[in-house]
Tab-separated table of N, CA and C in Angstrom:
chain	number	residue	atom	x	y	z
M	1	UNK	N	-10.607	22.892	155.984
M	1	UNK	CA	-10.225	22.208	154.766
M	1	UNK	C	-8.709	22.179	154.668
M	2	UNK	N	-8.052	21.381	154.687
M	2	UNK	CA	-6.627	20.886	154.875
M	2	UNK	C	-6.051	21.040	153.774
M	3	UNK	N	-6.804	20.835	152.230
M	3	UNK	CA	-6.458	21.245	151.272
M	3	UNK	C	-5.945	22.380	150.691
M	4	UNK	N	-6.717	23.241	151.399
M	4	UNK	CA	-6.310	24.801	150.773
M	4	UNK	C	-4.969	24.857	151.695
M	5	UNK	N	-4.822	24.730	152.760
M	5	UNK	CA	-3.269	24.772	154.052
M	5	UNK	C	-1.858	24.125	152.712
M	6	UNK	N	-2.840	22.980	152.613
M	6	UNK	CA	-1.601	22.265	152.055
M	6	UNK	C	-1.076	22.777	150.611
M	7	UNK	N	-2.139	23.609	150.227
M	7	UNK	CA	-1.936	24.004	148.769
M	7	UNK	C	-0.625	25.387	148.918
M	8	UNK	N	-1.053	26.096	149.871
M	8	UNK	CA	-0.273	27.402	150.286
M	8	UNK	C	0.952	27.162	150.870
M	9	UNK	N	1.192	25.852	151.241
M	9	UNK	CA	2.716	25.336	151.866
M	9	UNK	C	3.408	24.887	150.666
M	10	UNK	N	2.614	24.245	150.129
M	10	UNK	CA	3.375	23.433	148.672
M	10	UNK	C	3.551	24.707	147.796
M	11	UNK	N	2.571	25.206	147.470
M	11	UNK	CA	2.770	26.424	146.000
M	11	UNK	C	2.340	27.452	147.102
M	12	UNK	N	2.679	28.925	147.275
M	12	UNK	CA	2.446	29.706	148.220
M	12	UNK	C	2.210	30.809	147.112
M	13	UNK	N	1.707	31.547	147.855
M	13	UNK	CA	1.444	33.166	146.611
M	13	UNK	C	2.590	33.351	146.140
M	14	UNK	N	2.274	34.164	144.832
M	14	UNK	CA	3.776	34.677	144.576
M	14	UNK	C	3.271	35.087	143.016
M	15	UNK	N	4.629	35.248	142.114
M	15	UNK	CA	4.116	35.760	140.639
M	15	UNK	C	4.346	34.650	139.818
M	16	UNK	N	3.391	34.934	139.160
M	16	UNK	CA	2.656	34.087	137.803
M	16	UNK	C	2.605	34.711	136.654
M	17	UNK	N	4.033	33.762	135.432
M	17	UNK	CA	3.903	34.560	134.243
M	17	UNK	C	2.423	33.947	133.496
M	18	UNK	N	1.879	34.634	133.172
M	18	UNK	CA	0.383	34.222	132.394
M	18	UNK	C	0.313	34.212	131.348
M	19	UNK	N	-0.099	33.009	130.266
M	19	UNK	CA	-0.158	32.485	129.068
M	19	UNK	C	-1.891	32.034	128.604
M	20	UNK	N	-1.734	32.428	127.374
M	20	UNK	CA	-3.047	31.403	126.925
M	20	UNK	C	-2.596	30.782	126.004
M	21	UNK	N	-3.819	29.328	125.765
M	21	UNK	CA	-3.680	27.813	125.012
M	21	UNK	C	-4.529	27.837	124.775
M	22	UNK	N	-5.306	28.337	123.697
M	22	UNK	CA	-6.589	28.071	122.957
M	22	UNK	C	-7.191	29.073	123.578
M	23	UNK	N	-8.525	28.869	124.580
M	23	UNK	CA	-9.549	29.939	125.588
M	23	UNK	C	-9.317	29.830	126.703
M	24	UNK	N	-8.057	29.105	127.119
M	24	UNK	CA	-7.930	29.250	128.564
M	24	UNK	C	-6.461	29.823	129.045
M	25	UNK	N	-6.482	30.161	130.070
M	25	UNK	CA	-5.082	31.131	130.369
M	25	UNK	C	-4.591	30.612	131.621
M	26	UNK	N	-3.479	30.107	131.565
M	26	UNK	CA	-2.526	29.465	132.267
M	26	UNK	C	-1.358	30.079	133.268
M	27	UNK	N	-0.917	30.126	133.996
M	27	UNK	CA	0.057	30.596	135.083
M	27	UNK	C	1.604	29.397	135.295
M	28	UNK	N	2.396	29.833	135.546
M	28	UNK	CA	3.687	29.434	136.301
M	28	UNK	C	4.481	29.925	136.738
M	29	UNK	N	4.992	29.332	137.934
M	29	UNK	CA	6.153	30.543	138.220
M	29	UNK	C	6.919	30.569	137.852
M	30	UNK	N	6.916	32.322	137.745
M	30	UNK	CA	7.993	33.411	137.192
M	30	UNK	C	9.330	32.906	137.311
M	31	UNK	N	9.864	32.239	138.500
M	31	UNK	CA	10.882	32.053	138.978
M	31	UNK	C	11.790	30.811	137.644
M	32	UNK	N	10.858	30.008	137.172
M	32	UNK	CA	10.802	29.286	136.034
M	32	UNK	C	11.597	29.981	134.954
M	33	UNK	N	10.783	30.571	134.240
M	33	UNK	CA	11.192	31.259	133.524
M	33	UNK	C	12.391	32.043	133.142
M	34	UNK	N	13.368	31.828	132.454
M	34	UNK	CA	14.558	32.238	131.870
M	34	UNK	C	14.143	33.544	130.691
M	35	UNK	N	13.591	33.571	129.706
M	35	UNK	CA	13.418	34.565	128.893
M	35	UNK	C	12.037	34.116	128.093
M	36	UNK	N	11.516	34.513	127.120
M	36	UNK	CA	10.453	34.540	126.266
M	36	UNK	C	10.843	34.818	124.696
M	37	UNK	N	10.699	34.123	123.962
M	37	UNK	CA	11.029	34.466	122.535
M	37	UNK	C	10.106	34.124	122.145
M	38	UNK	N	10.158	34.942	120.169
M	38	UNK	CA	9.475	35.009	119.130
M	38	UNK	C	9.315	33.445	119.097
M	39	UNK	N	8.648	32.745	118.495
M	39	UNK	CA	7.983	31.310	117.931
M	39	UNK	C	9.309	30.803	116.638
M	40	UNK	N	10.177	30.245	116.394
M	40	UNK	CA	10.754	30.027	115.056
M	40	UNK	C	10.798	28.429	114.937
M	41	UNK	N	10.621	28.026	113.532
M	41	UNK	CA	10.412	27.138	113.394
M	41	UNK	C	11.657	26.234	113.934
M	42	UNK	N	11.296	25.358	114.859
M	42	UNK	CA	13.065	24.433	115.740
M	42	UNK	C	13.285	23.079	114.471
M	43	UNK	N	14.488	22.489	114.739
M	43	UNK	CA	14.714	21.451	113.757
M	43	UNK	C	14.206	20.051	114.343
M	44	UNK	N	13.136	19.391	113.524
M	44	UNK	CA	12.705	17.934	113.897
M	44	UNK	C	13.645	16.846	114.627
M	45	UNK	N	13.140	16.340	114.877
M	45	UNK	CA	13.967	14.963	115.935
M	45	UNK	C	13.351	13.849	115.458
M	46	UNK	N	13.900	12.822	114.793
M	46	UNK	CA	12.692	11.806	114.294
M	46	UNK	C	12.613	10.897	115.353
M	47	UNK	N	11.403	10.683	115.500
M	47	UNK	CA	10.629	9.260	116.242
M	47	UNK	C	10.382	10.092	117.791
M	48	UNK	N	10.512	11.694	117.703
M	48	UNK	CA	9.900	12.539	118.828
M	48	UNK	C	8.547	12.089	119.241
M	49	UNK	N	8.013	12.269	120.190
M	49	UNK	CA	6.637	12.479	120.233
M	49	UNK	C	5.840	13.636	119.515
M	50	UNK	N	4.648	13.686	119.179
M	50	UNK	CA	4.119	14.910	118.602
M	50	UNK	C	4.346	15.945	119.310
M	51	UNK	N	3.843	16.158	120.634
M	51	UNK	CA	4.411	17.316	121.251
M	51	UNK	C	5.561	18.492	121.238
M	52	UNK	N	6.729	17.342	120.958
M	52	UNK	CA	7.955	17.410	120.970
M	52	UNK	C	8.101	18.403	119.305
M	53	UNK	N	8.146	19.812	119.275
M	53	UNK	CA	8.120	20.054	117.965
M	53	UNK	C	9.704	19.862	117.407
M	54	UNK	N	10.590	19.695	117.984
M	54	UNK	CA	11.937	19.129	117.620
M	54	UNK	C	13.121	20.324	118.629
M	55	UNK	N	14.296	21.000	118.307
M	55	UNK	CA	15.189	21.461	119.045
M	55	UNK	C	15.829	22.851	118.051
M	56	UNK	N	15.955	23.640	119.109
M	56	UNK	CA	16.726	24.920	118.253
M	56	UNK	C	18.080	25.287	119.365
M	57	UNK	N	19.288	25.939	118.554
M	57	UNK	CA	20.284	26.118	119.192
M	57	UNK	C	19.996	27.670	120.058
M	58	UNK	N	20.349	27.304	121.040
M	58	UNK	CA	20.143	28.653	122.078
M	58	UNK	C	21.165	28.722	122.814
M	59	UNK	N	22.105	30.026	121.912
M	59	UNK	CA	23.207	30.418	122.620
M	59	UNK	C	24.315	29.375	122.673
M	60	UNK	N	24.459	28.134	121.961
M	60	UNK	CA	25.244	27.230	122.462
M	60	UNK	C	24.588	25.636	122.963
M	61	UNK	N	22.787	26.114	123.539
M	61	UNK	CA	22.450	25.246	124.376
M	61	UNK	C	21.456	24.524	123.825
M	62	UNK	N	21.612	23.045	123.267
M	62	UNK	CA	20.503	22.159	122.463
M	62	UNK	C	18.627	22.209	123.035
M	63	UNK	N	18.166	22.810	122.876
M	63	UNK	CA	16.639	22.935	124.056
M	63	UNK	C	15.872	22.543	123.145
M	64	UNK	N	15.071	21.222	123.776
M	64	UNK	CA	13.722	20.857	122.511
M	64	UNK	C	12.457	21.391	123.367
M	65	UNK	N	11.344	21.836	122.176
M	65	UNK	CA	10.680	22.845	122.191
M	65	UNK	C	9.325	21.791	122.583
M	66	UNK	N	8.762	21.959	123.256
M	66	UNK	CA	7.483	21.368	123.401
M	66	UNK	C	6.016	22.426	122.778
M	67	UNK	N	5.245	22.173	122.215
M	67	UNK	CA	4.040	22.384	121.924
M	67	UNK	C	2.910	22.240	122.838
M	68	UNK	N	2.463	23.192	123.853
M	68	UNK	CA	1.603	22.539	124.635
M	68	UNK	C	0.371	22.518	124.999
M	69	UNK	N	0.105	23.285	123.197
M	69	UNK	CA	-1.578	23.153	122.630
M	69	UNK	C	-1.407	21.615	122.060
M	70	UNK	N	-0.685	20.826	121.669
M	70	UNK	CA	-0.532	19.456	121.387
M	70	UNK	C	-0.775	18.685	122.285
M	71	UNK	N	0.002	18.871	123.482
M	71	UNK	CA	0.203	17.855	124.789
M	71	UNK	C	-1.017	18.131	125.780
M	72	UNK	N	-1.629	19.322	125.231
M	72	UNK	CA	-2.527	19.443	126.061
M	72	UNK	C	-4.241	18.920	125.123
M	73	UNK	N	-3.792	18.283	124.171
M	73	UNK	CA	-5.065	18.306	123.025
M	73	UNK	C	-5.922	19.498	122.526
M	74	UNK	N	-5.436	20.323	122.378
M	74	UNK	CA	-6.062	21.251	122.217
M	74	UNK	C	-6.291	22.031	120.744
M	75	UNK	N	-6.464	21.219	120.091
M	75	UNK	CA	-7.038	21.133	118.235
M	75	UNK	C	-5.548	21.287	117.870
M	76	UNK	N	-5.486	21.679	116.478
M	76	UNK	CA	-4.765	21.858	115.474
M	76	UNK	C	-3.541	23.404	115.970
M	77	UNK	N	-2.394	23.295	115.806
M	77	UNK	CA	-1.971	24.517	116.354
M	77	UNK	C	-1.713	25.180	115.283
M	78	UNK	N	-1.557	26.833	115.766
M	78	UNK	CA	-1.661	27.435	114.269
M	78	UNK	C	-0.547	28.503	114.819
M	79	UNK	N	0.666	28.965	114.421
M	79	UNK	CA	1.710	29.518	114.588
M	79	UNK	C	1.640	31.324	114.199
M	80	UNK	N	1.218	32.382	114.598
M	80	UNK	CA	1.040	33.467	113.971
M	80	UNK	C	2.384	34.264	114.932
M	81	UNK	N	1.722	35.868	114.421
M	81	UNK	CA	2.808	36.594	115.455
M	81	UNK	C	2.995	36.894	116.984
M	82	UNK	N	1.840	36.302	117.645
M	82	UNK	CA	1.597	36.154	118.486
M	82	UNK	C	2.304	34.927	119.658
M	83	UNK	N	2.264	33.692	118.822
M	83	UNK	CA	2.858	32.935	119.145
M	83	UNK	C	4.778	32.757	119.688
M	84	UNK	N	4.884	32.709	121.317
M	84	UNK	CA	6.015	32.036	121.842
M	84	UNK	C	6.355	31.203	121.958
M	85	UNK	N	7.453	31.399	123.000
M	85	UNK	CA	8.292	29.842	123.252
M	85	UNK	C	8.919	30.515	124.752
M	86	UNK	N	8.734	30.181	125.367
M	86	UNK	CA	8.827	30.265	127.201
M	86	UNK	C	9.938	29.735	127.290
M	87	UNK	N	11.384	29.946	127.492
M	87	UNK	CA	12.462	29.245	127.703
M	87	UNK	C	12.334	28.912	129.116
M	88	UNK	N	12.245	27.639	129.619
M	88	UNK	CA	12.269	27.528	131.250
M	88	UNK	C	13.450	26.491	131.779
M	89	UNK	N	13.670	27.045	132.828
M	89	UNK	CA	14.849	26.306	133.652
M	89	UNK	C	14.255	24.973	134.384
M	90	UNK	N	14.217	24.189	134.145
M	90	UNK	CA	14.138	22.815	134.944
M	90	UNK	C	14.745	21.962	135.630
M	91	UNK	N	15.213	22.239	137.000
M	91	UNK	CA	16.027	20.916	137.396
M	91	UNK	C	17.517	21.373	136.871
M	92	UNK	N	18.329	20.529	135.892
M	92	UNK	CA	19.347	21.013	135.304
M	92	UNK	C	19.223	20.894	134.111
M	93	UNK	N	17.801	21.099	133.356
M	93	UNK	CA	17.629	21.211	131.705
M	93	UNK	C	16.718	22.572	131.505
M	94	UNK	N	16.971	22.960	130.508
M	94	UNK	CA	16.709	24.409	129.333
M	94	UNK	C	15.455	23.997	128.362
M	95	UNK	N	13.944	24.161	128.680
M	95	UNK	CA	13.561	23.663	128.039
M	95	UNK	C	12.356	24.837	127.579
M	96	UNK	N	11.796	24.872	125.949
M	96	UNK	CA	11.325	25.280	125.274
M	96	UNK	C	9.900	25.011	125.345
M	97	UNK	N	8.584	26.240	125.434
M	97	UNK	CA	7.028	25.478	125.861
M	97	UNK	C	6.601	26.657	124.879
M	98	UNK	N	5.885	26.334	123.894
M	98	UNK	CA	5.712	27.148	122.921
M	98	UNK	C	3.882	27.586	123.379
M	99	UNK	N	3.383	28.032	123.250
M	99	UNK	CA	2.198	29.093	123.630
M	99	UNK	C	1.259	30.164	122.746
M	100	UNK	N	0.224	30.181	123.061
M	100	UNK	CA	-0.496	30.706	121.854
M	100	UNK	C	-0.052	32.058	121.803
M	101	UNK	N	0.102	33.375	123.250
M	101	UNK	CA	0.549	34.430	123.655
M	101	UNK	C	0.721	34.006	124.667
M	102	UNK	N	1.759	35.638	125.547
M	102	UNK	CA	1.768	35.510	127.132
M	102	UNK	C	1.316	36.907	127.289
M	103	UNK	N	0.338	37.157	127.939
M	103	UNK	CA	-0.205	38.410	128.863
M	103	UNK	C	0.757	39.120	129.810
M	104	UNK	N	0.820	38.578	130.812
M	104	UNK	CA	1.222	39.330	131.915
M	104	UNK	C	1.843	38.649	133.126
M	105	UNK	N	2.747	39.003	134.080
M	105	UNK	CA	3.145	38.549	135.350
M	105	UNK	C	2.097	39.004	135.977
M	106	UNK	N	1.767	38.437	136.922
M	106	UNK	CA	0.454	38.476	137.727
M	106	UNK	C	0.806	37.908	139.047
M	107	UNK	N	0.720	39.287	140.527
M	107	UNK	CA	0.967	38.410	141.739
M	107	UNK	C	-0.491	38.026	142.371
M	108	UNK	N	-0.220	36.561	143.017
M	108	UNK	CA	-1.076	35.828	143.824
M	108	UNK	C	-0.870	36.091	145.116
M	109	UNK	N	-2.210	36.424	145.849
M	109	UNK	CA	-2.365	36.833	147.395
M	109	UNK	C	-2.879	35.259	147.729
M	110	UNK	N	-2.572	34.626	148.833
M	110	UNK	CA	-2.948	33.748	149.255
M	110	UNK	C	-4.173	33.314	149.437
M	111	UNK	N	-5.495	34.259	149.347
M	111	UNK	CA	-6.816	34.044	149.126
M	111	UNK	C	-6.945	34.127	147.245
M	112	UNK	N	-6.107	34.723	146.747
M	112	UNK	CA	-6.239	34.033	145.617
M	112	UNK	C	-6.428	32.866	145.152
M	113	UNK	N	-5.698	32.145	145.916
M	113	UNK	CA	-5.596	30.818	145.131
M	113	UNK	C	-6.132	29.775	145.352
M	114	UNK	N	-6.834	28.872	144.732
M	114	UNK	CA	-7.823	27.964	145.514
M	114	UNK	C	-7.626	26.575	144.353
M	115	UNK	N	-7.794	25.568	145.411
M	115	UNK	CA	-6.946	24.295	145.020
M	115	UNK	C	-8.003	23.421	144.081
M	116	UNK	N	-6.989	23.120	143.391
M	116	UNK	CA	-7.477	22.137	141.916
M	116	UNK	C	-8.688	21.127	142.032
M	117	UNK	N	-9.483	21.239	141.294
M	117	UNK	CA	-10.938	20.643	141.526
M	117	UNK	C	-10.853	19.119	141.206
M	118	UNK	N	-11.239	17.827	142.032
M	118	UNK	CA	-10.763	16.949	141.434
M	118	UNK	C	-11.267	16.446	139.896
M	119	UNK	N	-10.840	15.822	139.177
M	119	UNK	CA	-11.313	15.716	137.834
M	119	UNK	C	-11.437	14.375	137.480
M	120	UNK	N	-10.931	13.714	138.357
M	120	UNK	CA	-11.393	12.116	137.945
M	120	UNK	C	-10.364	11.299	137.254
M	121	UNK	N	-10.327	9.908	137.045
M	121	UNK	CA	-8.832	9.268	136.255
M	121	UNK	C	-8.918	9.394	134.613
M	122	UNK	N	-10.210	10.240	134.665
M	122	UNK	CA	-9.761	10.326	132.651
M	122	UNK	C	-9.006	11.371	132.139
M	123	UNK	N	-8.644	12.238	133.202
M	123	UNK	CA	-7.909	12.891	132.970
M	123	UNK	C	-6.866	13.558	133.523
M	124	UNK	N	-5.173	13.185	133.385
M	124	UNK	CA	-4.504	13.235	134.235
M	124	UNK	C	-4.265	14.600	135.011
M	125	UNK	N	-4.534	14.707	136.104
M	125	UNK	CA	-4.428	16.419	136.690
M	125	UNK	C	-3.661	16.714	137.612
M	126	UNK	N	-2.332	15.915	138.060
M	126	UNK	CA	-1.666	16.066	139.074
M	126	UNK	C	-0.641	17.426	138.932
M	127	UNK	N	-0.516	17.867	137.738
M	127	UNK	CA	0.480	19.355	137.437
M	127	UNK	C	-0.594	20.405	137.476
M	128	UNK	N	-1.860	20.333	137.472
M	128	UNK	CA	-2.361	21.596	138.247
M	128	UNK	C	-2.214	21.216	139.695
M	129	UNK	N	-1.786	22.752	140.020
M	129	UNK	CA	-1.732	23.076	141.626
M	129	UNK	C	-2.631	23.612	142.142
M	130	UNK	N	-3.417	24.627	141.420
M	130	UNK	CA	-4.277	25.393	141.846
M	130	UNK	C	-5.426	26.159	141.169
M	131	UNK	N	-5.818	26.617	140.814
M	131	UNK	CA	-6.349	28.107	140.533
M	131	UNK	C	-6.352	29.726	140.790
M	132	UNK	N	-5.900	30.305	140.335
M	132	UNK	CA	-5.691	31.697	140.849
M	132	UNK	C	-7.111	32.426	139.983
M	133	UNK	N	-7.794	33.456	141.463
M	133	UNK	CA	-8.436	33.851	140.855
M	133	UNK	C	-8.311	35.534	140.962
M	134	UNK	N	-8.248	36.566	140.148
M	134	UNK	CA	-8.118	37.362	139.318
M	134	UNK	C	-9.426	38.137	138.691
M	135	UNK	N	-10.353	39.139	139.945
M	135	UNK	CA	-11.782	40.132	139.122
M	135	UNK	C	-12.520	38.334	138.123
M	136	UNK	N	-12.355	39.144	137.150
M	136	UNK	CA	-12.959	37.972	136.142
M	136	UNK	C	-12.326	36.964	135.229
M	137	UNK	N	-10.469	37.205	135.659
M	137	UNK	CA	-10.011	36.203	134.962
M	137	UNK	C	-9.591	34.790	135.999
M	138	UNK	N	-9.154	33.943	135.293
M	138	UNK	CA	-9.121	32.478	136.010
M	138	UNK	C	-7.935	31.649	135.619
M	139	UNK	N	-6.837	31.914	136.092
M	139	UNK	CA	-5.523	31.326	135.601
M	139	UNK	C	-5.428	29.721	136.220
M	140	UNK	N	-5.371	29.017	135.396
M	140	UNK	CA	-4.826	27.340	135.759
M	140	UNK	C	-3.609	27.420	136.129
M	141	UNK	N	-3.522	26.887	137.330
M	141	UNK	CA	-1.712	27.553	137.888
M	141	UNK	C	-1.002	25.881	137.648
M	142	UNK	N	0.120	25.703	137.196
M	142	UNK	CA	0.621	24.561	136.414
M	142	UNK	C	2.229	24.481	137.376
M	143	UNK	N	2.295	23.533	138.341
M	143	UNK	CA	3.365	22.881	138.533
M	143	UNK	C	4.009	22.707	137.169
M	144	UNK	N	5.241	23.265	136.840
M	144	UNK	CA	5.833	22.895	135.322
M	144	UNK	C	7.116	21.860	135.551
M	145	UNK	N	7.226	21.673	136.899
M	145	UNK	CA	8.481	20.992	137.324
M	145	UNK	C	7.931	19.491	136.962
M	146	UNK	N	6.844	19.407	137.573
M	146	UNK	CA	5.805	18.055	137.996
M	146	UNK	C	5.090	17.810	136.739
M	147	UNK	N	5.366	18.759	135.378
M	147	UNK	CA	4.522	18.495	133.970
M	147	UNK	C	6.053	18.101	133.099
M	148	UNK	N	6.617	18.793	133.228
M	148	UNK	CA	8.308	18.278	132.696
M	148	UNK	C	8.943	17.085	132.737
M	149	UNK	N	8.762	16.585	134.167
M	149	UNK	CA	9.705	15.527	134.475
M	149	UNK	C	8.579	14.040	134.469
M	150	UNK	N	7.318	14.480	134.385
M	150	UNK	CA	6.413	12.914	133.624
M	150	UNK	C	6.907	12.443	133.222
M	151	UNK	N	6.550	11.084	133.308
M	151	UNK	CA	7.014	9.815	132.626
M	151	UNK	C	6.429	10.123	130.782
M	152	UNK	N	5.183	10.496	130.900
M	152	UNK	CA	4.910	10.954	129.571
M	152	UNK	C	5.060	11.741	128.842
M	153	UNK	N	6.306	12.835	129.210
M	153	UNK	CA	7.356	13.754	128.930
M	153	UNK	C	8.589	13.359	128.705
M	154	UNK	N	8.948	12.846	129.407
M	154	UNK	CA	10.396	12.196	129.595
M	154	UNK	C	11.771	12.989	129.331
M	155	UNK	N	11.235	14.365	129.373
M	155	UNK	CA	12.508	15.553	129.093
M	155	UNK	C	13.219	16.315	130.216
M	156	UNK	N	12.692	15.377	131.259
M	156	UNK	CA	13.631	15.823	132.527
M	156	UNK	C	13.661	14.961	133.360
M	157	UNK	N	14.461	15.021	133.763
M	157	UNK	CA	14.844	13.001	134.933
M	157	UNK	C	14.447	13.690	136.042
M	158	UNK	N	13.642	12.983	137.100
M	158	UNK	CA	13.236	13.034	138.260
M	158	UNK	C	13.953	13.624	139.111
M	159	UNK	N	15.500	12.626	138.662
M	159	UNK	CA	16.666	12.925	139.654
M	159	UNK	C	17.430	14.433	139.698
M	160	UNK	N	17.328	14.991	138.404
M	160	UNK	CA	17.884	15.740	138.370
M	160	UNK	C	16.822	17.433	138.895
M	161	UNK	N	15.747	16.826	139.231
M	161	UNK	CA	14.773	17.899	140.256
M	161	UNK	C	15.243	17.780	141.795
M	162	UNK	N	15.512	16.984	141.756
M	162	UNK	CA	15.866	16.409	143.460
M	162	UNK	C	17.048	16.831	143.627
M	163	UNK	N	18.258	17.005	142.858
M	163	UNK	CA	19.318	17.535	143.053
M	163	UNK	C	19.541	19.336	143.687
């Protein structure tokens, strides 16, 4: 199966900060990741997309916050103490992914990981990479470079991944 080869060349083992979005628990790499903060309410942007919960000043640096129990449809979001905001490095933008909790860094052994099931055109699935599997848990492992820079995101230019 050429798939699983190609999955371990493209995304290879490694650590996965782990998040949940409603009942399911999500992965990206660590390497991503800049810091983790408390949830605070960011300031609106009008004519944003819903996703887009608007922008908070960080340190100096304008970062709009994405919601990605929104972008991901995933009901009504509800903000408690639990709730983050994943500061991640993209390309050459600072960007904000707000989250129900985050669990744990979690490393992937290369038999861990087993490649994304196809799902058909109703639903777009090209930013899962994989699956990591974990005893009895089941992390959706999320290209965040390849979910960022969508055309239906539009918060990171292509070009500036390629750089």
């Amino acid at each position: 199966m050429s798939n699983v080869s190609e999955l371990h060349a493209t995304n290879p083992a490694g650590e996965y900060l782990a998040f949940t979005l409603g009942q399911e628990e999500y992965g990206i790499d660590i390497q991503k990741v800049a810091e983790i903060r408390s949830y605070e309410t960011p300031t609106r942007i009008a004519n944003a997309p819903d996703f887009v919960k608007g922008v908070v000043n960080l340190r100096g640096i304008i970062v709009p916050i994405v919601d990605m129990r929104i972008k991901f449809n995933l009901g009504t979001p509800s903000y408690d103490q639990f709730t983050v905001v994943i500061i991640l490095n993209i390309g050459h933008r600072v960007v904000g992914m707000v989250v129900d909790r985050v669990s744990d860094v979690t490393t992937l052994l290369p038999e861990q990981v087993k490649p994304a099931p196809e799902i058909g055109a109703a639903m777009k699935s090209d930013h899962i990479v994989g699956l990591g599997t974990l005893e009895e848990r089941m992390l959706i492992l999320i290209d965040i470079d390849k979910l960022m820079s969508s055309a239906d995101m539009g918060l990171v230019e292509t070009t500036a991944l390629a750089a």
